[in-house]
Coordinates of C-alpha atoms and ligand atoms in Angstrom, one line a residue:
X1 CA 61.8 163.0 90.7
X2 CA 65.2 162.5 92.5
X3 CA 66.1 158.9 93.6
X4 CA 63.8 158.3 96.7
X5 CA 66.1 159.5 99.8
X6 CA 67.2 156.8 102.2
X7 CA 65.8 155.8 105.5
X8 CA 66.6 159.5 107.7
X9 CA 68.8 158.9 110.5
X10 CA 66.7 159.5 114.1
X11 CA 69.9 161.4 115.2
X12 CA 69.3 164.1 112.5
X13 CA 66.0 163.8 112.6
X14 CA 65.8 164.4 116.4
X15 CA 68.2 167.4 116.0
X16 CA 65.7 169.5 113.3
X17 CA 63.5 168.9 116.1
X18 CA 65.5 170.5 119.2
X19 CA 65.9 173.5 116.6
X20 CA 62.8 173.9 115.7
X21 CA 61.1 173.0 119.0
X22 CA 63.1 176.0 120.3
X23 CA 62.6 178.5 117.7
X24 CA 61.1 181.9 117.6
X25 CA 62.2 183.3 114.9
X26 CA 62.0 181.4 111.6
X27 CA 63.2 182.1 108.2
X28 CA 62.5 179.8 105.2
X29 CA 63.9 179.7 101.9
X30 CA 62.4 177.3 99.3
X31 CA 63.6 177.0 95.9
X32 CA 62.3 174.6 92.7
X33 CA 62.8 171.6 94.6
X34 CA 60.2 172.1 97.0
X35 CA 57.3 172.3 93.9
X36 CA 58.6 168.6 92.9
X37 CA 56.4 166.5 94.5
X38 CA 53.7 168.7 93.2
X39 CA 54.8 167.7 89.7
X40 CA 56.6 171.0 89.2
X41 CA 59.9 170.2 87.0
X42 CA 63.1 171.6 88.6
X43 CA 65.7 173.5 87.0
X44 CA 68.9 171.3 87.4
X45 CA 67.7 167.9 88.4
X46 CA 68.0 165.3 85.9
X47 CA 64.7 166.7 84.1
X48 CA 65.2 169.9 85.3
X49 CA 63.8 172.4 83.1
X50 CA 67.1 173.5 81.7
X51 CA 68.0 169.9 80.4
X52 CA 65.6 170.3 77.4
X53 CA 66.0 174.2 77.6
X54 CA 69.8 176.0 78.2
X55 CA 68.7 179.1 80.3
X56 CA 70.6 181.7 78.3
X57 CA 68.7 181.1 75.6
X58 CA 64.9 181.2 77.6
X59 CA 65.3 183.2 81.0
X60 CA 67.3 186.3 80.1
X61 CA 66.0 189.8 78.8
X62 CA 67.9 189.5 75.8
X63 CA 66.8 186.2 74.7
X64 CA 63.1 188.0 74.9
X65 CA 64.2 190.7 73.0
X66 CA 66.1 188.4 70.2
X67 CA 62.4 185.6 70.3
X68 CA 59.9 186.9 72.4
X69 CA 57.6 184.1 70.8
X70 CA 59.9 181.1 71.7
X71 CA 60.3 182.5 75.4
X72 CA 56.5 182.9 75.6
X73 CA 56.0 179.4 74.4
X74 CA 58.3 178.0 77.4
X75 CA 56.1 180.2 79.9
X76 CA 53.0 179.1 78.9
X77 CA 54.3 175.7 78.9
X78 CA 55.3 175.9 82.2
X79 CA 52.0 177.6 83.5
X80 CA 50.5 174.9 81.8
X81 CA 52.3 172.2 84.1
X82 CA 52.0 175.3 87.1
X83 CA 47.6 175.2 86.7
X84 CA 47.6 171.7 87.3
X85 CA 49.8 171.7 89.9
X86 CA 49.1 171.4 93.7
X87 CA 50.8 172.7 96.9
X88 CA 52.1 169.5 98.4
X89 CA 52.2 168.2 102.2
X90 CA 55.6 170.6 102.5
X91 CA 53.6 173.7 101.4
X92 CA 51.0 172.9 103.8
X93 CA 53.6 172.2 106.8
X94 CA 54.9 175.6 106.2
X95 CA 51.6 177.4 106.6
X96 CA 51.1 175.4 110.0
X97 CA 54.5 176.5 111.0
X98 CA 53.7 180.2 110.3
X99 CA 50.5 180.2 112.5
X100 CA 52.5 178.3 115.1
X101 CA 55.3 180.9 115.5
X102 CA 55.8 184.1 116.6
X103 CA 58.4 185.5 113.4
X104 CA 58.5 184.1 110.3
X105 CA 59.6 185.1 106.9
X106 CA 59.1 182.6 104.0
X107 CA 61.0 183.4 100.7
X108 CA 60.7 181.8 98.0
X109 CA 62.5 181.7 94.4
X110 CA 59.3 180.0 93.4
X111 CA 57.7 181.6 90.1
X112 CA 54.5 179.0 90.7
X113 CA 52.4 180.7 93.6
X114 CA 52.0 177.3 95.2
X115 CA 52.8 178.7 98.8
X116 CA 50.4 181.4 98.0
X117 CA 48.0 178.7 96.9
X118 CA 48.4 177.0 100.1
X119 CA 48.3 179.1 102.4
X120 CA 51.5 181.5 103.1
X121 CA 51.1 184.9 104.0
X122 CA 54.1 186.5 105.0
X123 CA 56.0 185.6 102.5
X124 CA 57.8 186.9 99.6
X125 CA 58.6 185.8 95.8
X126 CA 62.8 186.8 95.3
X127 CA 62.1 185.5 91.2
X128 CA 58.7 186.9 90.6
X129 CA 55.7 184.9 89.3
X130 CA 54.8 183.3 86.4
X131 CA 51.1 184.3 86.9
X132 CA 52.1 187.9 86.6
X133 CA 52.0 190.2 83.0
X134 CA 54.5 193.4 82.8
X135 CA 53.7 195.5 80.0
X136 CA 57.2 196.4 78.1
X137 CA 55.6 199.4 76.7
X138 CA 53.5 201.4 79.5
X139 CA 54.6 198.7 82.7
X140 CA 51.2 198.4 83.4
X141 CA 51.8 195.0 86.3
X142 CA 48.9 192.5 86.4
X143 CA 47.9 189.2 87.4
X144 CA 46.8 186.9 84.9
X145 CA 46.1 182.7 85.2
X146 CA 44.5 182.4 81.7
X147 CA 45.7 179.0 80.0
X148 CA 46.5 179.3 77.3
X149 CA 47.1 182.9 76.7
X150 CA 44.6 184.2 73.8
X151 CA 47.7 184.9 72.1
X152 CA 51.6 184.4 71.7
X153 CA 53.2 186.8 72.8
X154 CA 50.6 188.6 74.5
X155 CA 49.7 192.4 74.0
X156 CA 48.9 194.8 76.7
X157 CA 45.5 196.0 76.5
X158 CA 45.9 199.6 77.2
X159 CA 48.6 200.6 75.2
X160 CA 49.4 197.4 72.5
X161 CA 53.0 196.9 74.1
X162 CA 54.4 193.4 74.7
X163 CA 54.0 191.8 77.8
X164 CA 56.6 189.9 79.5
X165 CA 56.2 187.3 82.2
X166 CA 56.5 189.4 85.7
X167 CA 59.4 187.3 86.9
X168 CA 63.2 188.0 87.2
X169 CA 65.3 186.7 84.8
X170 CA 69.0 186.2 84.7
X171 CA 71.0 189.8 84.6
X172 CA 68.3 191.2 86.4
X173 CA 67.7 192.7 90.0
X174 CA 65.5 191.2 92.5
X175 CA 62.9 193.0 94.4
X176 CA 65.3 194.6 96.3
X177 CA 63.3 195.9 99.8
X178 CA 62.0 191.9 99.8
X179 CA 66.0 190.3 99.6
X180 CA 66.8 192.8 102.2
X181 CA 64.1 192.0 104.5
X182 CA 64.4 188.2 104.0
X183 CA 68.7 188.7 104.4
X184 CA 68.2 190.4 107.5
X185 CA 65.2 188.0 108.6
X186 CA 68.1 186.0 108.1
X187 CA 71.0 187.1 110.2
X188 CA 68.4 187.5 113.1
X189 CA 66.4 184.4 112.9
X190 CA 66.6 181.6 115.7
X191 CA 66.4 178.6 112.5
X192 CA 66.5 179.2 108.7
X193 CA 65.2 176.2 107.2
X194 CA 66.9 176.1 103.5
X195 CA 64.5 173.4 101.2
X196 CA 64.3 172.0 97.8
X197 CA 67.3 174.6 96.5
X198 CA 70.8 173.8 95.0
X199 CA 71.6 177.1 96.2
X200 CA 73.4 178.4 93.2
X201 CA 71.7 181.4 92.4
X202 CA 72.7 184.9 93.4
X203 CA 71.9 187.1 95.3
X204 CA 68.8 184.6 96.0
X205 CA 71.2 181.8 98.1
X206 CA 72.4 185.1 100.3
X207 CA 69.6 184.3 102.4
X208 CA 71.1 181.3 103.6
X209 CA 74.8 182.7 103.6
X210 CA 73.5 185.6 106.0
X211 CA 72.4 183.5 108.2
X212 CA 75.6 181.4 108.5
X213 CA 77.9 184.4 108.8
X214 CA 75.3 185.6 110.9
X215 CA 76.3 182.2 112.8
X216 CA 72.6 181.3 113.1
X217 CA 71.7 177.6 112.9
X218 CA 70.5 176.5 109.6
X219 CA 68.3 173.7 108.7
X220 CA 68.7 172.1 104.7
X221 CA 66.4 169.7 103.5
X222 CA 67.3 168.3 100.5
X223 CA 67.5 164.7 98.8
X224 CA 71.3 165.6 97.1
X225 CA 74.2 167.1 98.8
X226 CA 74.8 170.9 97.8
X227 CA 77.6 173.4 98.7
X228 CA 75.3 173.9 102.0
X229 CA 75.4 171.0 103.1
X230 CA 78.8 170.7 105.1
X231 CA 78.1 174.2 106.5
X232 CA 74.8 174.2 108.1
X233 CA 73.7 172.7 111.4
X234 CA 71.7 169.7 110.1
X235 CA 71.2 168.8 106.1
X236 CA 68.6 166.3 105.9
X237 CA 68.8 164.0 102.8
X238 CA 65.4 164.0 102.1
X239 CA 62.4 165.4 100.3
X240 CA 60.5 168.5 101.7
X241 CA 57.3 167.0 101.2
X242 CA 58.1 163.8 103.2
X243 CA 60.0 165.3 106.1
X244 CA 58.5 168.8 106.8
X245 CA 54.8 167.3 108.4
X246 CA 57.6 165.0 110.6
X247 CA 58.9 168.4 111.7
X248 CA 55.8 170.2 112.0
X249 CA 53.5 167.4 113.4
Ligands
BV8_301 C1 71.5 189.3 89.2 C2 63.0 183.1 87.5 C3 72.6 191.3 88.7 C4 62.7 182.9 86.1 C5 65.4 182.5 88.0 C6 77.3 184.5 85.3 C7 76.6 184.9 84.2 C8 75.4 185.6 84.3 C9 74.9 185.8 85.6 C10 75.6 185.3 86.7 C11 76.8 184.6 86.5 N1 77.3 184.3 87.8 C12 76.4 184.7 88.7 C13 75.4 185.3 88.1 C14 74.3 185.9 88.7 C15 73.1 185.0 88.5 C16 73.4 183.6 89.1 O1 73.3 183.5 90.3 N2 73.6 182.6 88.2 C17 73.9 181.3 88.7 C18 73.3 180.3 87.7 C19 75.4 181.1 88.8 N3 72.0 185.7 89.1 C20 71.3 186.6 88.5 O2 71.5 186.9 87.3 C21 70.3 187.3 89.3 N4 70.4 188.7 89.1 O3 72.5 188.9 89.8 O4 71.4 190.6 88.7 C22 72.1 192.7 89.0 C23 72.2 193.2 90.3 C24 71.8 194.5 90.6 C25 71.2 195.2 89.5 C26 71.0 194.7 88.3 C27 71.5 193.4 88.0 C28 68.9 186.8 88.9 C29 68.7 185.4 89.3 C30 67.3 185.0 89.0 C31 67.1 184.2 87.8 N5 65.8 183.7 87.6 N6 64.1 182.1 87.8 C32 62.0 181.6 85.9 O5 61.8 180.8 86.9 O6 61.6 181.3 84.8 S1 66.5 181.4 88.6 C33 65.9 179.9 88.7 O7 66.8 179.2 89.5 C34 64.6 179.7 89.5 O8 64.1 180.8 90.2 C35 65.0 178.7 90.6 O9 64.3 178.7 91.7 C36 66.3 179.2 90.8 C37 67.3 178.5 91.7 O10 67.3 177.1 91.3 P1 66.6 176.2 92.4 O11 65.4 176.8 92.9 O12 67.7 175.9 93.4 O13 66.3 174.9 91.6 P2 67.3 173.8 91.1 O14 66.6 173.0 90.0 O15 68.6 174.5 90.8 O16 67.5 172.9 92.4 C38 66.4 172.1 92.9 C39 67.0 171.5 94.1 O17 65.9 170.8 94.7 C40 68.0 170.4 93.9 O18 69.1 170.7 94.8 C41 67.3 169.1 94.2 O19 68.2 168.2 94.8 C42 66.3 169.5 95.2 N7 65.1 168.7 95.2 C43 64.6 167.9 94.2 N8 63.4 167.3 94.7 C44 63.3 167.7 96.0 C45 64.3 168.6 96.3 N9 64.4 169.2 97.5 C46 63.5 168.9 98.4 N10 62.4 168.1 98.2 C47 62.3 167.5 97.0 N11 61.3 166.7 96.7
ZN302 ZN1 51.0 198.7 78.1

């Protein structure tokens, strides 16, 4: 877990508030950050998920291809930690602020289906899930939480190919009609609220880009400083799970 943030400044705080009081039209993009306080590792924090793992040699089609075994083990690790997990008070606030206004487009480079679990519904996953199977051989697509997986890696039933985790992997395209919709969600919105990302990975981190070409306001919540931070309106320095009830109350 990052260093607990410091005491938020009222100013700030009170400025997240005029923006959100006022909004409409609401994008959100959440990234690993926001699954911490739910126990969720990230991916570059100080345990982040690539400390013990380098991601060229896990999350990339050609690693698969070269050890599908080891790359399985890493994903059932994970869904391991992902089952136990739960959505956290920041899940819940965004599902309150969904029913609360009129537009709003969550999207999420979250493989864990904790938004889903909480409560999200228009929403969309950028990276996939890691509860999803894709058949290699026949692409037969299906949802899948056993833990553990009878085997390692697993086969697809209809066909024996090898199954591959459903989510996107470095090298490899997004769902491209759900970027577009959540870029230009983006560019129209009235507040894009940017949490728990470092906003590194492309074309994912667009969403927030569109909306500052787009000249929208932007709202980063975040307990470190990241190349957003000196561009948007406000960058809180705080975690999503603490601040986002504040914002919703
Ligand atoms: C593409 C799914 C082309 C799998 C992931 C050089 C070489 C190779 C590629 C590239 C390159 N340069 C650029 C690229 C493109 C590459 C990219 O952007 N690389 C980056 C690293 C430079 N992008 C791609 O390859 C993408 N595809 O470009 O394809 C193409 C185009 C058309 C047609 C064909 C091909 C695909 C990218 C998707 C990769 N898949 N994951 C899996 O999960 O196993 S990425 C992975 O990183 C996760 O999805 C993760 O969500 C995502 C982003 O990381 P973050 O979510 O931001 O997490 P991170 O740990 O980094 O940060 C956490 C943040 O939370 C921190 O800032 C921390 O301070 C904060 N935090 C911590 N606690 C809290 C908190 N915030 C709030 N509250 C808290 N409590
Ligand atoms: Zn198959």
């Amino acid at each position: 877990m990052s260093p607990s943030a410091e005491p938020l400044p009222e100013a700030e705080l009170a400025r997240a508030r005029e923006l959100l009081a006022g909004a409409r039209r609401v994008v959100v993009l959440t990234g690993a950050g926001f699954s911490a306080e739910s126990g969720v590792p990230t991916f570059r924090g100080p345990q982040g998920l690539w400390r013990q793992f380098r991601p060229e040699e896990l999350a990339t089609p050609e690693a698969f291809a070269r050890d599908p075994r080891l790359v399985w083990e890493w994903y059932e690790w994970r869904r391991g930690l992902v089952a136990q997990a739960r959505p956290n008070p920041g899940h819940e606030a965004l599902v309150r602020l969904e029913a609360r206004v009129p537009e709003f487009l969550l999207a999420t480079q979250n493989v864990d289906g904790l938004h889903q679990l909480a409560g999200s519904q228009r929403m969309s996953e950028l990276h996939g899930s890691i509860w999803r199977l894709r058949c290699c051989g026949c692409g037969d697509e299906r949802l899948d939480r056993a833990h553990p997986l009878p085997e390692l890696p697993p086969r697809c039933g209809g066909c024996g190919g090898l199954l591959r985790p459903g989510v996107v992997w470095y090298g490899e395209s997004l769902p491209l009609e759900a970027l577009q919709a959540a870029v230009e969600a983006a560019r129209a919105c009235d507040l894009a609220i940017v949490a728990g990302t470092s906003a590194v990975v492309y074309p994912a981190a667009g969403v927030a880009t569109a909306a500052l070409q787009a000249g929208r306001p932007v709202l980063e919540i975040n307990p470190e400083r990241t190349e957003l931070s000196g561009l948007v309106a406000v960058s809180l320095r705080a975690r999503s799970g603490e601040v986002l009830p504040l914002l919703v109350a």
